[in-house]
CSV table of C-alpha atoms and ligand atoms in Angstrom, one decimal:
chain,number,residue,atom,x,y,z
N,67,MET,CA,-20.1,-12.0,15.2
N,68,TYR,CA,-20.5,-15.1,12.8
N,69,SER,CA,-21.8,-18.2,13.2
N,70,LYS,CA,-21.3,-21.5,12.5
N,71,ASP,CA,-24.2,-21.9,10.4
N,72,LYS,CA,-23.7,-18.6,8.7
N,73,ILE,CA,-20.0,-19.5,7.6
N,74,LYS,CA,-21.7,-23.0,6.6
N,75,ASP,CA,-24.0,-21.0,4.5
N,76,LEU,CA,-20.9,-18.6,2.7
N,77,VAL,CA,-19.3,-21.8,2.1
N,78,GLN,CA,-21.8,-23.4,0.4
N,79,GLN,CA,-21.9,-20.3,-2.0
N,80,SER,CA,-18.7,-19.7,-2.3
N,81,PRO,CA,-16.5,-23.0,-2.0
N,82,VAL,CA,-13.5,-21.5,-2.5
N,83,LEU,CA,-13.8,-20.4,1.2
N,84,ASN,CA,-13.1,-23.8,2.3
N,85,GLN,CA,-9.7,-23.4,0.8
N,86,ILE,CA,-9.2,-19.8,2.4
N,87,ILE,CA,-10.4,-21.5,5.8
N,88,ASN,CA,-7.8,-24.1,5.6
N,89,THR,CA,-4.9,-21.1,5.2
N,90,GLU,CA,-4.1,-22.7,1.4
N,91,ALA,CA,-2.3,-20.5,-0.9
N,92,ILE,CA,-4.5,-19.9,-3.6
N,93,SER,CA,-5.2,-17.7,-6.7
N,94,TRP,CA,-8.4,-16.5,-6.9
N,95,LEU,CA,-9.9,-14.9,-10.0
N,96,ASN,CA,-12.0,-11.9,-9.4
N,97,PRO,CA,-15.2,-13.2,-10.7
N,98,ASN,CA,-17.2,-9.2,-10.5
N,99,LEU,CA,-14.2,-7.7,-12.5
N,100,LYS,CA,-16.0,-5.2,-14.8
N,101,PRO,CA,-14.9,-3.8,-18.1
N,102,PHE,CA,-13.7,-0.4,-17.2
N,103,LYS,CA,-16.5,1.7,-19.3
N,104,ASN,CA,-19.1,-0.7,-17.1
N,105,THR,CA,-17.5,0.4,-13.6
N,106,PRO,CA,-19.4,3.0,-11.5
N,107,LYS,CA,-18.9,6.6,-10.9
N,108,TYR,CA,-16.7,6.4,-7.8
N,109,ASP,CA,-16.3,9.7,-5.0
N,110,LEU,CA,-13.1,10.3,-6.8
N,111,ASN,CA,-11.8,10.8,-10.7
N,112,LEU,CA,-8.6,11.0,-12.5
N,113,ASN,CA,-9.1,15.3,-11.9
N,114,ASP,CA,-8.7,14.5,-7.9
N,115,MET,CA,-5.4,12.4,-8.6
N,116,ARG,CA,-4.0,15.3,-10.7
N,117,GLU,CA,-5.3,17.9,-7.6
N,118,ALA,CA,-3.7,15.3,-5.4
N,119,GLU,CA,-0.6,15.5,-7.1
N,120,GLN,CA,-0.4,19.6,-7.2
N,121,LEU,CA,-0.5,19.4,-3.5
N,122,TRP,CA,2.4,17.7,-3.3
N,123,LYS,CA,4.1,19.9,-5.7
N,124,ARG,CA,2.8,22.7,-3.5
N,125,PHE,CA,4.7,21.4,-0.4
N,126,ALA,CA,8.0,20.3,-2.2
N,127,PRO,CA,9.8,23.6,-0.9
N,128,PHE,CA,8.5,22.5,2.9
N,129,PHE,CA,10.3,19.2,1.9
N,130,VAL,CA,13.5,20.4,1.0
N,131,LYS,CA,13.7,22.6,4.0
N,132,ALA,CA,12.3,20.0,6.4
N,133,PHE,CA,14.0,17.0,5.0
N,134,PRO,CA,17.2,17.9,3.9
N,135,GLU,CA,17.4,14.1,2.3
N,136,THR,CA,15.0,15.4,-0.8
N,137,GLU,CA,17.4,18.4,-1.3
N,138,LYS,CA,18.3,16.6,-4.8
N,139,THR,CA,15.3,16.0,-5.7
N,140,ASN,CA,13.9,19.7,-5.4
N,141,GLY,CA,11.6,18.0,-2.1
N,142,PHE,CA,9.8,15.7,-4.6
N,143,LEU,CA,9.4,12.5,-3.5
N,144,GLU,CA,9.6,9.3,-5.9
N,145,SER,CA,11.1,5.9,-6.1
N,146,PRO,CA,12.7,4.1,-9.2
N,147,LEU,CA,11.0,1.7,-11.4
N,148,ARG,CA,13.5,-1.1,-12.0
N,149,GLU,CA,13.8,-3.8,-14.1
N,150,ILE,CA,15.1,-6.8,-12.6
N,151,ARG,CA,16.3,-9.4,-15.3
N,152,GLY,CA,18.5,-10.9,-12.4
N,153,MET,CA,15.2,-12.0,-10.4
N,154,GLN,CA,13.0,-12.8,-13.5
N,155,SER,CA,15.8,-15.9,-14.3
N,156,VAL,CA,16.2,-16.8,-11.0
N,157,LEU,CA,12.1,-17.1,-10.6
N,158,SER,CA,11.7,-18.8,-14.0
N,159,LYS,CA,14.3,-21.3,-12.7
N,160,ASP,CA,11.6,-22.5,-10.1
N,161,ALA,CA,8.7,-22.5,-12.0
N,162,VAL,CA,7.0,-21.6,-15.2
N,163,PRO,CA,9.2,-19.0,-17.2
N,164,ILE,CA,7.9,-15.4,-16.7
N,165,GLN,CA,6.8,-14.2,-20.1
N,166,GLY,CA,7.3,-10.5,-21.1
N,167,ARG,CA,9.8,-7.9,-18.7
N,168,LEU,CA,9.6,-8.1,-14.8
N,169,PHE,CA,10.0,-4.8,-12.8
N,170,LEU,CA,10.2,-3.6,-9.4
N,171,LYS,CA,8.6,-0.5,-8.5
N,172,CYS,CA,11.0,0.6,-5.5
N,173,ASP,CA,9.0,2.3,-2.9
N,174,ASN,CA,11.1,0.9,-0.4
N,175,GLU,CA,12.9,3.4,-1.3
N,176,LEU,CA,11.2,6.6,-1.2
N,177,PRO,CA,12.9,8.8,0.9
N,178,ILE,CA,11.8,9.5,4.7
N,179,SER,CA,9.8,7.0,5.5
N,180,GLY,CA,10.8,4.3,3.8
N,181,SER,CA,7.4,3.0,2.3
N,182,ILE,CA,4.4,3.3,0.2
N,183,LYS,CA,2.5,4.8,3.2
N,184,ALA,CA,4.4,8.0,2.7
N,185,ARG,CA,2.5,8.4,-0.4
N,186,GLY,CA,-1.2,8.1,1.5
N,187,GLY,CA,-0.3,9.4,4.9
N,188,PHE,CA,2.1,12.1,3.8
N,189,PHE,CA,-0.9,13.0,1.6
N,190,GLU,CA,-3.5,13.4,4.0
N,191,ILE,CA,-1.4,15.1,6.5
N,192,MET,CA,-0.4,18.1,4.3
N,193,LYS,CA,-3.8,18.4,3.0
N,194,TYR,CA,-5.1,19.0,6.3
N,195,ALA,CA,-2.2,21.0,7.6
N,196,GLU,CA,-3.1,23.4,4.3
N,197,SER,CA,-6.6,23.5,5.0
N,198,LEU,CA,-5.9,24.6,8.6
N,199,ALA,CA,-3.6,27.1,7.6
N,200,LEU,CA,-5.8,28.5,4.9
N,201,LYS,CA,-8.7,28.5,7.3
N,202,ALA,CA,-7.1,30.5,10.0
N,203,GLY,CA,-5.7,32.8,7.2
N,204,MET,CA,-1.9,32.3,7.7
N,205,LEU,CA,-1.4,30.8,3.7
N,206,LYS,CA,-1.8,33.0,0.8
N,207,HIS,CA,-2.4,31.6,-2.7
N,208,ASN,CA,1.2,31.1,-4.1
N,209,GLU,CA,3.0,31.3,-1.0
N,210,ASP,CA,6.0,29.2,-0.8
N,211,TYR,CA,5.4,26.7,1.4
N,212,SER,CA,8.9,26.2,3.1
N,213,ILE,CA,6.8,28.8,5.4
N,214,PHE,CA,5.5,25.3,7.0
N,215,THR,CA,8.7,25.0,9.0
N,216,SER,CA,8.5,28.3,10.7
N,217,PRO,CA,8.2,28.6,14.6
N,218,ARG,CA,4.8,30.1,13.9
N,219,PHE,CA,3.3,27.6,12.0
N,220,LYS,CA,4.8,24.8,14.4
N,221,ALA,CA,3.4,27.2,17.2
N,222,PHE,CA,-0.4,26.9,15.7
N,223,PHE,CA,-0.2,23.5,14.5
N,224,SER,CA,1.1,22.3,18.4
N,225,GLN,CA,-2.9,23.2,19.1
N,226,TYR,CA,-4.0,20.1,17.4
N,227,SER,CA,-3.4,16.6,17.8
N,228,ILE,CA,-3.6,13.7,15.5
N,229,GLY,CA,-4.2,10.2,15.8
N,230,VAL,CA,-3.6,7.0,13.8
N,231,GLY,CA,-3.7,3.2,14.2
N,232,SER,CA,-1.3,1.4,12.4
N,233,THR,CA,0.7,-2.1,12.5
N,234,GLY,CA,3.8,0.2,12.0
N,235,ASN,CA,4.5,1.6,8.9
N,236,LEU,CA,1.5,3.9,8.6
N,237,GLY,CA,2.3,5.0,11.9
N,238,LEU,CA,5.8,5.9,10.9
N,239,SER,CA,4.8,8.1,7.9
N,240,ILE,CA,2.3,9.8,9.6
N,241,GLY,CA,4.5,10.1,12.9
N,242,ILE,CA,7.2,11.7,10.7
N,243,ILE,CA,5.6,14.3,9.2
N,244,SER,CA,3.3,15.2,11.8
N,245,ALA,CA,5.7,15.3,14.3
N,246,LYS,CA,7.8,17.8,11.7
N,247,LEU,CA,4.8,19.7,11.0
N,248,GLY,CA,4.1,20.6,14.7
N,249,PHE,CA,1.5,18.5,15.6
N,250,LYS,CA,0.5,16.6,18.6
N,251,VAL,CA,0.8,12.9,17.3
N,252,THR,CA,-0.1,9.9,18.8
N,253,VAL,CA,0.1,6.3,17.3
N,254,TYR,CA,-2.0,3.6,18.3
N,255,VAL,CA,-0.1,0.3,17.4
N,256,SER,CA,-1.1,-3.5,17.0
N,257,ALA,CA,0.9,-6.1,19.0
N,258,ASP,CA,2.3,-6.8,15.4
N,259,ALA,CA,4.2,-3.8,15.3
N,260,LYS,CA,7.9,-4.0,15.2
N,261,GLU,CA,10.0,-3.1,18.7
N,262,TRP,CA,12.2,-1.0,16.0
N,263,LYS,CA,9.2,0.4,14.4
N,264,LYS,CA,8.0,1.5,18.0
N,265,ASP,CA,11.6,3.0,19.0
N,266,LEU,CA,11.8,4.9,15.9
N,267,LEU,CA,8.5,6.6,16.3
N,268,ARG,CA,9.4,7.7,19.6
N,269,GLU,CA,12.5,9.1,18.6
N,270,LYS,CA,10.8,11.0,16.2
N,271,GLY,CA,8.4,12.9,18.7
N,272,ALA,CA,5.3,10.7,18.4
N,273,ALA,CA,3.5,9.1,21.6
N,274,VAL,CA,3.1,5.2,20.8
N,275,VAL,CA,0.2,3.5,22.7
N,276,GLU,CA,0.5,-0.2,22.2
N,277,PHE,CA,-2.4,-2.7,22.1
N,278,ALA,CA,-2.4,-6.3,23.2
N,279,GLY,CA,-5.1,-6.8,20.0
N,280,ASP,CA,-4.6,-6.9,16.1
N,281,PHE,CA,-4.9,-3.8,13.9
N,282,SER,CA,-8.7,-3.4,13.8
N,283,GLU,CA,-8.7,-3.1,17.6
N,284,ALA,CA,-5.6,-0.5,17.4
N,285,ILE,CA,-7.7,1.7,14.9
N,286,SER,CA,-11.0,1.3,17.1
N,287,ALA,CA,-9.2,2.5,20.0
N,288,GLY,CA,-7.5,4.8,18.6
N,289,ARG,CA,-10.5,6.4,16.7
N,290,LYS,CA,-12.7,6.7,19.9
N,291,ARG,CA,-9.6,8.4,22.1
N,292,THR,CA,-9.1,10.7,19.2
N,293,GLN,CA,-12.6,11.8,18.9
N,294,LEU,CA,-12.6,12.4,22.7
N,295,ASP,CA,-10.3,16.0,21.5
N,296,SER,CA,-12.3,18.7,19.7
N,297,ASN,CA,-9.0,19.8,18.3
N,298,ALA,CA,-8.1,16.0,17.0
N,299,TYR,CA,-7.5,14.7,13.7
N,300,PHE,CA,-8.1,10.9,13.1
N,301,VAL,CA,-6.5,9.1,10.2
N,302,ASP,CA,-8.7,6.0,9.1
N,303,ASP,CA,-7.0,3.3,7.7
N,304,GLU,CA,-10.1,1.7,7.7
N,305,ASP,CA,-11.7,4.3,5.7
N,306,SER,CA,-10.0,7.2,4.2
N,307,LYS,CA,-10.6,8.6,0.8
N,308,ASP,CA,-7.4,11.0,1.6
N,309,LEU,CA,-5.3,8.3,2.1
N,310,PHE,CA,-6.6,6.4,-0.8
N,311,LEU,CA,-6.2,9.7,-3.3
N,312,GLY,CA,-2.9,10.0,-1.9
N,313,TYR,CA,-1.8,6.0,-2.8
N,314,SER,CA,-3.3,6.9,-6.2
N,315,VAL,CA,-0.8,9.5,-7.3
N,316,GLY,CA,1.4,6.7,-7.3
N,317,ALA,CA,-0.1,5.4,-10.8
N,318,LEU,CA,0.4,9.4,-12.3
N,319,ARG,CA,4.1,8.5,-11.5
N,320,ILE,CA,4.6,5.0,-12.6
N,321,ALA,CA,3.0,6.0,-15.7
N,322,GLU,CA,5.3,8.9,-16.1
N,323,GLN,CA,8.1,6.6,-15.7
N,324,LEU,CA,6.8,3.8,-17.9
N,325,GLU,CA,6.8,6.3,-20.6
N,326,GLU,CA,10.4,7.5,-19.8
N,327,GLN,CA,11.2,4.2,-20.4
N,328,GLN,CA,9.7,3.7,-23.7
N,329,ILE,CA,7.1,0.7,-22.0
N,330,LYS,CA,3.9,0.6,-24.3
N,331,VAL,CA,0.6,-0.2,-22.8
N,332,ASP,CA,-2.0,-1.0,-24.8
N,333,ALA,CA,-4.3,-3.6,-26.2
N,334,ILE,CA,-1.3,-5.7,-27.5
N,335,HIS,CA,0.8,-5.0,-24.9
N,336,PRO,CA,-0.9,-5.9,-21.5
N,337,LEU,CA,0.3,-4.6,-18.1
N,338,PHE,CA,0.3,-6.6,-14.5
N,339,VAL,CA,0.9,-4.8,-11.2
N,340,TYR,CA,0.8,-7.0,-8.1
N,341,SER,CA,0.3,-5.5,-4.5
N,342,PRO,CA,1.3,-6.5,-1.3
N,343,CYS,CA,-2.1,-5.9,0.5
N,344,GLY,CA,-3.0,-4.9,4.1
N,345,VAL,CA,-6.5,-3.6,4.7
N,346,GLY,CA,-6.2,-2.9,0.9
N,347,GLY,CA,-5.8,0.9,1.2
N,348,SER,CA,-2.4,1.1,-0.8
N,349,PRO,CA,-3.0,-1.6,-3.3
N,350,GLY,CA,-6.8,-0.2,-3.9
N,351,GLY,CA,-5.3,3.4,-4.7
N,352,THR,CA,-3.0,2.3,-7.0
N,353,ALA,CA,-5.3,-0.3,-8.7
N,354,PHE,CA,-7.8,2.7,-8.7
N,355,GLY,CA,-5.2,5.2,-10.2
N,356,LEU,CA,-4.1,3.1,-12.9
N,357,LYS,CA,-7.5,2.1,-14.2
N,358,GLN,CA,-8.4,5.8,-14.8
N,359,ILE,CA,-5.2,6.2,-16.6
N,360,TYR,CA,-5.0,2.7,-18.6
N,361,GLY,CA,-8.5,1.2,-18.1
N,362,ASP,CA,-8.7,-2.4,-19.7
N,363,HIS,CA,-5.0,-2.2,-20.5
N,364,VAL,CA,-4.2,-2.7,-16.9
N,365,HIS,CA,-4.6,-5.8,-14.9
N,366,CYS,CA,-4.2,-5.6,-10.9
N,367,PHE,CA,-3.5,-8.5,-8.7
N,368,PHE,CA,-3.0,-8.2,-4.8
N,369,ILE,CA,-1.1,-10.5,-2.5
N,370,GLU,CA,-2.1,-11.3,0.8
N,371,PRO,CA,-0.8,-13.9,3.5
N,372,THR,CA,-2.6,-17.2,3.6
N,373,HIS,CA,-3.6,-15.9,7.6
N,374,CYS,CA,-4.5,-12.6,7.1
N,375,PRO,CA,-6.5,-12.6,3.8
N,376,ALA,CA,-8.8,-9.7,4.6
N,377,VAL,CA,-9.8,-8.3,1.6
N,378,LEU,CA,-10.3,-11.9,0.1
N,379,THR,CA,-12.6,-12.9,2.6
N,380,GLY,CA,-14.7,-9.8,2.1
N,381,LEU,CA,-15.0,-10.3,-1.7
N,382,VAL,CA,-15.2,-13.9,-1.7
N,383,THR,CA,-18.2,-13.7,0.8
N,384,GLY,CA,-19.7,-10.7,-0.4
N,385,GLU,CA,-19.6,-9.4,3.0
N,386,MET,CA,-17.1,-6.8,2.4
N,387,SER,CA,-15.7,-4.7,5.4
N,388,GLY,CA,-18.7,-6.6,7.6
N,389,ILE,CA,-16.7,-9.9,7.8
N,390,SER,CA,-12.9,-10.1,9.4
N,391,VAL,CA,-10.5,-13.4,8.9
N,392,GLN,CA,-10.8,-13.9,12.6
N,393,ASP,CA,-14.7,-14.9,11.6
N,394,ILE,CA,-13.7,-17.5,9.9
N,395,GLY,CA,-11.5,-18.9,12.3
N,396,LEU,CA,-7.4,-17.7,11.0
N,397,ASP,CA,-5.7,-16.3,13.8
N,398,ASN,CA,-4.4,-13.2,11.4
N,399,LYS,CA,-0.9,-14.3,12.2
N,400,THR,CA,1.8,-13.4,10.1
N,401,GLU,CA,5.6,-12.1,10.0
N,402,ALA,CA,4.8,-9.3,7.4
N,403,ASP,CA,3.5,-6.7,9.8
N,404,GLY,CA,2.5,-4.5,7.1
N,405,LEU,CA,-0.1,-7.1,6.1
N,406,ALA,CA,-1.3,-8.5,9.2
N,407,VAL,CA,-4.6,-6.7,8.9
N,408,GLY,CA,-8.0,-9.2,9.5
N,409,ARG,CA,-10.9,-6.5,8.6
N,410,PRO,CA,-10.6,-5.1,5.2
N,411,SER,CA,-11.0,-1.2,4.3
N,412,HIS,CA,-14.5,-0.1,4.1
N,413,PHE,CA,-13.8,2.8,1.7
N,414,ALA,CA,-11.2,1.0,-0.7
N,415,THR,CA,-12.8,-2.8,-1.0
N,416,ALA,CA,-15.8,-1.2,-2.4
N,417,ILE,CA,-14.1,0.3,-5.7
N,418,SER,CA,-11.7,-2.8,-6.0
N,419,LYS,CA,-14.8,-5.0,-5.8
N,420,ASP,CA,-15.1,-3.6,-9.2
N,421,LEU,CA,-11.4,-3.2,-10.5
N,422,ILE,CA,-9.3,-5.5,-9.2
N,423,SER,CA,-8.4,-9.0,-11.0
N,424,GLY,CA,-7.6,-11.3,-8.4
N,425,ILE,CA,-6.0,-12.0,-5.5
N,426,PHE,CA,-3.0,-14.4,-4.7
N,427,THR,CA,-2.7,-15.6,-1.5
N,428,ILE,CA,1.0,-16.3,-0.2
N,429,GLU,CA,2.8,-18.5,2.9
N,430,ASP,CA,5.1,-16.3,5.2
N,431,GLU,CA,7.9,-18.5,4.1
N,432,VAL,CA,8.0,-17.5,0.9
N,433,LEU,CA,8.4,-14.2,1.3
N,434,PHE,CA,11.7,-14.7,3.5
N,435,THR,CA,12.8,-16.9,0.3
N,436,LEU,CA,11.6,-14.0,-2.4
N,437,LEU,CA,13.3,-11.6,0.1
N,438,ALA,CA,16.9,-13.5,0.0
N,439,GLU,CA,16.3,-14.3,-3.7
N,440,LEU,CA,16.1,-10.7,-4.5
N,441,LYS,CA,19.1,-9.7,-2.3
N,442,ASP,CA,21.6,-12.2,-3.9
N,443,SER,CA,20.1,-11.8,-7.9
N,444,GLU,CA,19.7,-7.8,-7.8
N,445,ASN,CA,21.2,-6.5,-4.2
N,446,ILE,CA,17.7,-5.2,-3.4
N,447,PHE,CA,16.5,-5.4,0.2
N,448,LEU,CA,13.0,-5.3,1.4
N,449,GLU,CA,11.0,-5.6,4.1
N,450,PRO,CA,8.9,-9.4,4.1
N,451,SER,CA,5.9,-7.9,3.2
N,452,ALA,CA,7.1,-6.0,0.3
N,453,THR,CA,8.4,-9.0,-1.6
N,454,ALA,CA,4.9,-10.4,-1.8
N,455,GLY,CA,3.8,-9.6,-5.3
N,456,LEU,CA,7.1,-11.2,-6.3
N,457,ILE,CA,5.2,-14.5,-6.5
N,458,GLY,CA,2.3,-12.5,-9.4
N,459,PRO,CA,3.6,-12.9,-12.7
N,460,GLN,CA,3.6,-16.8,-12.5
N,461,ARG,CA,0.9,-17.0,-10.5
N,462,MET,CA,-1.2,-15.3,-13.0
N,463,GLN,CA,0.4,-17.4,-15.7
N,464,GLU,CA,-0.7,-20.7,-14.2
N,465,SER,CA,-4.1,-19.3,-13.2
N,466,GLY,CA,-5.7,-19.1,-16.6
N,467,TYR,CA,-6.3,-15.3,-16.8
N,468,ALA,CA,-4.4,-14.5,-19.6
N,469,GLN,CA,-5.9,-17.4,-21.9
N,470,ILE,CA,-9.6,-15.8,-20.2
N,471,HIS,CA,-8.6,-12.3,-21.4
N,472,GLN,CA,-7.0,-13.2,-24.9
N,473,LEU,CA,-3.8,-11.2,-23.6
N,474,HIS,CA,-0.5,-11.5,-25.3
N,475,LEU,CA,1.8,-12.4,-22.5
N,476,LYS,CA,4.7,-12.0,-24.6
N,477,ASN,CA,4.5,-8.4,-24.7
N,478,ALA,CA,3.6,-8.2,-21.0
N,479,THR,CA,5.1,-5.9,-18.6
N,480,HIS,CA,5.1,-7.2,-15.0
N,481,VAL,CA,5.2,-4.9,-12.1
N,482,ALA,CA,6.1,-5.9,-8.3
N,483,TRP,CA,5.2,-3.0,-6.3
N,484,ALA,CA,7.7,-3.6,-3.8
N,485,THR,CA,6.0,-1.0,-1.0
N,486,GLY,CA,8.9,-1.1,2.2
N,487,GLY,CA,12.3,-1.6,3.5
N,488,LEU,CA,14.4,1.5,3.5
N,489,LEU,CA,14.2,1.7,7.3
N,490,VAL,CA,14.6,-1.7,8.3
N,491,PRO,CA,17.7,-1.8,10.9
N,492,LEU,CA,20.6,-3.7,9.5
N,493,GLU,CA,20.1,-6.7,12.6
N,494,GLN,CA,16.6,-7.2,11.1
N,495,ARG,CA,17.8,-7.4,7.7
N,496,GLU,CA,20.3,-9.7,8.2
N,497,LEU,CA,18.0,-12.0,10.5
N,498,PHE,CA,15.5,-11.7,7.5
N,499,TYR,CA,18.0,-13.2,4.7
N,500,LYS,CA,19.2,-15.8,6.8
N,501,ARG,CA,15.6,-17.0,7.3
N,502,GLY,CA,15.5,-16.8,3.3
N,503,CYS,CA,18.6,-18.5,2.7
N,504,LYS,CA,18.2,-21.3,5.6
N,505,SER,CA,14.3,-22.0,3.5
N,506,LEU,CA,16.2,-22.3,0.1
N,507,ALA,CA,18.9,-24.7,1.1
B,690,PLP,C1,0.8,-1.2,4.5
B,690,PLP,C2,1.9,-2.1,3.9
B,690,PLP,C3,1.5,-2.8,3.0
B,690,PLP,C4,-0.5,-2.8,2.4
B,690,PLP,O1,-0.8,-1.4,2.4
B,690,PLP,P1,-2.7,-1.5,2.9
B,690,PLP,O2,-3.0,-0.1,2.5
B,690,PLP,O3,-2.6,-1.5,4.2
B,690,PLP,O4,-3.1,-2.4,2.2
B,690,PLP,C5,2.0,-3.5,1.9
B,690,PLP,N1,3.5,-3.3,2.2
B,690,PLP,C6,4.0,-2.5,3.6
B,690,PLP,C7,5.2,-2.6,3.4
B,690,PLP,C8,3.0,-2.1,4.1
B,690,PLP,O5,3.9,-1.0,5.1
């Protein structure tokens, strides 16, 4: 716990903490950002990312058979990268015009679980399932992985349990794939989890255990209970290397898509990527991956709600995952359930500290106006959490970042990472949209 005196010391060291405590919407540039060649060796590298991508390829025949919606892409799960000119002009009317081109990475359209959590969550479960099957001698090298849908495999996996703590979307990804493989799966959800996400989880065959507390509490409780069972495996969103690695594969994919669309990324064509941030795993993983590919030519920013700036608080104070937003007096309450996280990831934040260019905080109401504007201008629906990246280009331009780093913005490519939306039920969509329209009026 943090005493009043300790907080006072921290504020004295970093005055910006005062604005964070006052839930102001701020733009923070990372003073610790390192030139890529000066970054330390991490536990993971480009080779690990390529191996992770191979695991996805091995499982493609499983997806085709288990999830027929992936048949048309041969079991390959990917989302489009779309240029959003209409939204770019809408945004440019309200504030400084956006220089360069604006794109949306549409992970809201990722098949099966409809959020970026499919990247990390599916990957971690596939890797675990593969390792169990190999150890049991059930799987040969070069085997067709559609065998994972066989009754024999399902019976085998039913001896094992999987646990995960979640505000909703991670639980959905882990729950859906684990149940499909035959695992017993329990999702420990925080109070922020939406009713429809819990219902959907139960429908897919997962057990749902609800906690009155926030995400960190759901994780701690889930971790403890899962560890009581020796045949159980816990997917730890506060510390998982495999989740992080799964997210980083998204960088390889977007790099291919940029190349297909003939978009250059180099010293005079900077790439800016803006990611909504909860615990910091998904934005950290994609930022790490992008840095491995583009080094100093890519600039990664996170966006957090003003009431739950977990990663920002960890980085600004230097306390990392040792501090939570509750420790500085914030309530950790937001409508953006995917971002309702009070304490940052231990594993991811240690890496993001050197690699990310900055963090912007956003008020809830803005998430809804962005949601409505995007729907009107592009006919794309996102869940509230997923819209946060859209404030990125203008915040970055206003922050002076481009001047400091002498970047040519007229050649800039901006990517807002849209992190979820596909599974949101129609009634919810309408409520979100109406709320946004009301704020705009
Ligand atoms: C989980 C989530 C995020 C943030 O990912 P973290 O790994 O928690 O930082 C962003 N948007 C949506 C829709 C999410 O579900």
